[in-house]
CSV table of C-alpha atoms in Angstrom, one decimal:
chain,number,residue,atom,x,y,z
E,6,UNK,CA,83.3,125.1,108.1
E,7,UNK,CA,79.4,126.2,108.0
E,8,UNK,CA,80.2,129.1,105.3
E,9,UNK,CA,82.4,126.2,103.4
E,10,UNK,CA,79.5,123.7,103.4
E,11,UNK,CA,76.5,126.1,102.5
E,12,UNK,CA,78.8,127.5,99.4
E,13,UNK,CA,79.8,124.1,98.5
E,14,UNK,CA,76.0,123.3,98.7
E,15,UNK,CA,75.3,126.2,96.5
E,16,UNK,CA,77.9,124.8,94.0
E,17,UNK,CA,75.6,121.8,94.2
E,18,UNK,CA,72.7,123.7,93.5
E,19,UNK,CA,74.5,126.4,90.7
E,20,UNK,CA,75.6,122.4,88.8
E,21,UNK,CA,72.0,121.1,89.4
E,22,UNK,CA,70.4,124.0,87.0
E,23,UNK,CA,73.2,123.2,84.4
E,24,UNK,CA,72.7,120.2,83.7
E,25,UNK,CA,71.4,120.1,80.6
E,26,UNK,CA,74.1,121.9,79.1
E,27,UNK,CA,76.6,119.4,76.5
E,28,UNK,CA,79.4,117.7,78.3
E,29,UNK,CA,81.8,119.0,75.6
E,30,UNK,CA,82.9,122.6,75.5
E,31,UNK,CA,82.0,125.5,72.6
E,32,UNK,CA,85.4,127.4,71.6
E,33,UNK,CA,82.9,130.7,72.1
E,34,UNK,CA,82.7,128.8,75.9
E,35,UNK,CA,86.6,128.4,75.8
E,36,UNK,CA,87.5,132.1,75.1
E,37,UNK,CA,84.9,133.1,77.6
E,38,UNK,CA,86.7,130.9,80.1
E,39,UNK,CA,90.0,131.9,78.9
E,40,UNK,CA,89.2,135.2,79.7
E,41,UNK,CA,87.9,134.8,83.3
E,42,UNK,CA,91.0,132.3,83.9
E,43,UNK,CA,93.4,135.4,83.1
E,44,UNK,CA,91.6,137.6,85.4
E,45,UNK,CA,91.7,134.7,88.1
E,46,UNK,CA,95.7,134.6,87.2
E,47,UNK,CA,95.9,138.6,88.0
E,48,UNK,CA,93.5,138.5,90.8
E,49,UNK,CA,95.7,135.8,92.5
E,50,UNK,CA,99.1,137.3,91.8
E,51,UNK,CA,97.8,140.5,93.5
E,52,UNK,CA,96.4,138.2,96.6
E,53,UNK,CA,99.7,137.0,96.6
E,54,UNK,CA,101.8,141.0,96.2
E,55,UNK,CA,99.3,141.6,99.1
E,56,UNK,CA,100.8,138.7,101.1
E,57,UNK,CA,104.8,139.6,101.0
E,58,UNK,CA,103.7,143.5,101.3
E,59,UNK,CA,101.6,143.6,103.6
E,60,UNK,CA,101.1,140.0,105.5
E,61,UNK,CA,105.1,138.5,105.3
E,62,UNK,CA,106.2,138.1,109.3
E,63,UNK,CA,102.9,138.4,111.0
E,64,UNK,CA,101.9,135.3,113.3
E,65,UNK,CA,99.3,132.7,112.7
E,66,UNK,CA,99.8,133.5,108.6
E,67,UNK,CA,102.0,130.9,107.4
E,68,UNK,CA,99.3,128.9,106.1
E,69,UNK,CA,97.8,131.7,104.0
E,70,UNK,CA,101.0,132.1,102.6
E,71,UNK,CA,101.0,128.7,101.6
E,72,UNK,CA,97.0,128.9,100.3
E,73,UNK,CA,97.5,131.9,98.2
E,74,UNK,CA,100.8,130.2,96.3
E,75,UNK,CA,98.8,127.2,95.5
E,76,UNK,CA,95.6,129.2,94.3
E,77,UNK,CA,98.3,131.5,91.8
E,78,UNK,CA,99.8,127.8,90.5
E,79,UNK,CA,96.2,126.4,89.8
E,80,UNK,CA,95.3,129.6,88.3
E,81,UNK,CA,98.3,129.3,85.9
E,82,UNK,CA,97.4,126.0,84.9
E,83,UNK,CA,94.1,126.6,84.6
E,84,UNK,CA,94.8,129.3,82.2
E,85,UNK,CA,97.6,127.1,79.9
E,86,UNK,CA,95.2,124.3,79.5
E,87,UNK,CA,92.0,126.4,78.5
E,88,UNK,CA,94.1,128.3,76.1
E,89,UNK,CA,95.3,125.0,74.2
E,90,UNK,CA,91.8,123.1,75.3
E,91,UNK,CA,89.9,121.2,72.4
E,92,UNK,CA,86.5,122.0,74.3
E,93,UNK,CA,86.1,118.0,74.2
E,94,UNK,CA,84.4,115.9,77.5
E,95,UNK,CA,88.3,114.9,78.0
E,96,UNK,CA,89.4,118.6,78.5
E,97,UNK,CA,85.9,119.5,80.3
E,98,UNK,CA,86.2,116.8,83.0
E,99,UNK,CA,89.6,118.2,83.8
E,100,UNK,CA,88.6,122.0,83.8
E,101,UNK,CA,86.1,120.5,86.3
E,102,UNK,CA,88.8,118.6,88.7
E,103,UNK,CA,90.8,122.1,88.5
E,104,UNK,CA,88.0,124.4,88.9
E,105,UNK,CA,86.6,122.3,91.9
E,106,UNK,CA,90.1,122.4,93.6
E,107,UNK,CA,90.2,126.0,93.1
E,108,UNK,CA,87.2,126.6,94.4
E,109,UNK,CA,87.7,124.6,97.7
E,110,UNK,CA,90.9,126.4,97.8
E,111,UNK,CA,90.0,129.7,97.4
E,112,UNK,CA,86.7,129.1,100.2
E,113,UNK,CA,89.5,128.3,102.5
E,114,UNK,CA,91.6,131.2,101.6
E,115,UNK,CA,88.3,133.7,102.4
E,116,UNK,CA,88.2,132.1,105.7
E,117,UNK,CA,91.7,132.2,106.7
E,118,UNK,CA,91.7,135.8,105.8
E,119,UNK,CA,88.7,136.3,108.1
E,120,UNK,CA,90.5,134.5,110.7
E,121,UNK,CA,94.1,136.3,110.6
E,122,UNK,CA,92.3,139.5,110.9
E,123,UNK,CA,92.2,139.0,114.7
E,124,UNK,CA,95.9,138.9,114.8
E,125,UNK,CA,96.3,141.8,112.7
E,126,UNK,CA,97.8,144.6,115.3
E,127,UNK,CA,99.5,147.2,112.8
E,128,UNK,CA,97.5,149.7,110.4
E,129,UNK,CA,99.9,148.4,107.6
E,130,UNK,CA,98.8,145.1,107.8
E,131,UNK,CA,95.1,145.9,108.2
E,132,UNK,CA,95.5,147.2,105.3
E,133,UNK,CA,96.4,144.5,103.5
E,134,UNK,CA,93.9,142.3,105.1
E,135,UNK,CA,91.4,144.3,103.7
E,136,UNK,CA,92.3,144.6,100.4
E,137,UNK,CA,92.6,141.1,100.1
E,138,UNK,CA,89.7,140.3,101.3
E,139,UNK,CA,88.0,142.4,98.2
E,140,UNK,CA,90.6,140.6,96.0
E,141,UNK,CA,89.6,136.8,97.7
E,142,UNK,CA,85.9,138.2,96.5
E,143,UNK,CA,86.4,138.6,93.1
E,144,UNK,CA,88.2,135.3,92.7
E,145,UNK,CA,85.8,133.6,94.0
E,146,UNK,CA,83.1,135.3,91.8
E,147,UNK,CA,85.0,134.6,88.8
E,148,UNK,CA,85.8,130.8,89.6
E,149,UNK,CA,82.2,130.6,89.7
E,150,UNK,CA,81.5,132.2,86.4
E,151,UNK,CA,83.8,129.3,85.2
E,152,UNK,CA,82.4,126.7,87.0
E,153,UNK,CA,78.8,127.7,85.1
E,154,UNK,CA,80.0,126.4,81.9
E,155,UNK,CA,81.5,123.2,82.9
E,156,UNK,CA,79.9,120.1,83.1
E,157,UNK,CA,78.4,119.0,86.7
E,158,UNK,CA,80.4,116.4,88.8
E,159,UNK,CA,78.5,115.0,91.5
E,160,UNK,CA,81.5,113.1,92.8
E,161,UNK,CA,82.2,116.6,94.8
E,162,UNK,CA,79.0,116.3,97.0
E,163,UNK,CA,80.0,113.0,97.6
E,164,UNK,CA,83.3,113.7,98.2
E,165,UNK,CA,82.2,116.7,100.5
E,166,UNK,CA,79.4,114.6,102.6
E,167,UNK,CA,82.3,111.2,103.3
E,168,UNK,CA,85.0,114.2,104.1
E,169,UNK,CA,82.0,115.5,106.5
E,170,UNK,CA,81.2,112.5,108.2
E,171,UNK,CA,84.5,111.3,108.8
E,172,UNK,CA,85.1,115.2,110.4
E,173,UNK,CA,82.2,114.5,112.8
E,174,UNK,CA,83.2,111.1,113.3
E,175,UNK,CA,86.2,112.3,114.6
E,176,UNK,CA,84.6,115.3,116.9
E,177,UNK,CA,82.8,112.5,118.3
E,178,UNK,CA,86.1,110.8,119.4
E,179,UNK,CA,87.8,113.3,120.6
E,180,UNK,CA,85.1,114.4,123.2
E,181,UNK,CA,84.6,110.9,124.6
E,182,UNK,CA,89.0,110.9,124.6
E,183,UNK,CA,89.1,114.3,126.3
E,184,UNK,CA,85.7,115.9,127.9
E,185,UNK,CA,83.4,113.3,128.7
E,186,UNK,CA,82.6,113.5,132.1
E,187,UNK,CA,82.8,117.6,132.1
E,188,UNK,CA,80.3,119.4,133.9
E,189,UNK,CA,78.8,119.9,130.7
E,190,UNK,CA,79.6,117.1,128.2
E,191,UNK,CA,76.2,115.3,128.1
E,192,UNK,CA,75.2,118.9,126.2
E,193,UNK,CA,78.0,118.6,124.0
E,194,UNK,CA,77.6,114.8,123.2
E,195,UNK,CA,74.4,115.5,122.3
């Protein structure tokens, strides 16, 4: 959750900086985004090849599975609609909805790779953890290069900071449900 927030607070500050840019979109901005949405396309179709051939059958990776199809469908779509986008604020403001969603997703997908690692037993699937790691990388650097052209949404923080508070809300209420009264629980109420 820490490394999501400080990148999504980086996203805040990477919009910040941009916007002065136009709302609407160049078709020099649309071929440049074309072409980083293809390589997004192939970088999440190998993240996925890694999955099945590496990943498929290990414990505690269902969800990844699950993560990496999405990221490949968004990365589809995000493709078809830039390469028949107008470049108007109609088609920018949903390159933004997709682009944040693929970002969030593909945050979660670096950390759920981090996290399966620890299960990882056999070379083989070591292997594959690794390499997609590197692949997770570079999709996330290039969904950023998108994210540079398009207009700034500041619905996202404040999506982000209610999403936050209700999480820590809800930390709250579980440790008065389950541990207050602990040994130490007046250290972890505080």
């Amino acid at each position: 959750m820490k490394t999501s927030l400080i990148l999504l607070c980086g996203f805040a500050v990477a919009g910040i900086s941009n916007q002065v840019q136009a709302d609407a979109l160049s078709m020099a901005d649309l071929r440049t985004i074309d072409s980083l949405a293809v390589e997004l396309l192939s970088n999440t179709q190998e993240l996925h090849d890694e999955y099945h051939e590496h990943l498929e059958g290990v414990r505690h990776v269902g969800k990844l599975d699950a993560d990496v199809t999405k990221l490949e469908s968004i990365a589809r779509e995000l493709h078809e609609f830039v390469h028949h986008s107008d470049g108007s604020v109609q088609s920018a403001t949903r390159l933004r909805a997709n682009t944040n969603e693929f970002l969030q997703l593909a945050v979660r997908i670096q950390r759920s790779i981090d996290l399966a690692e620890t299960w990882m037993r056999s070379q083989h699937s070591r292997t594959g953890i690794a390499h997609m790691r590197e692949v997770a990388r570079e999709v996330l650097s290039l969904s950023m290069q998108i994210d540079q052209y398009l207009p700034v949404d500041t619905e996202v923080i404040d999506d982000q900071a209610d999403r936050l508070a209700q999480c820590v809300k809800e930390l709250h209420d579980e440790f008065h449900e389950h541990l207050e009264g602990y040994e130490v629980s007046s250290h972890l109420d505080e």
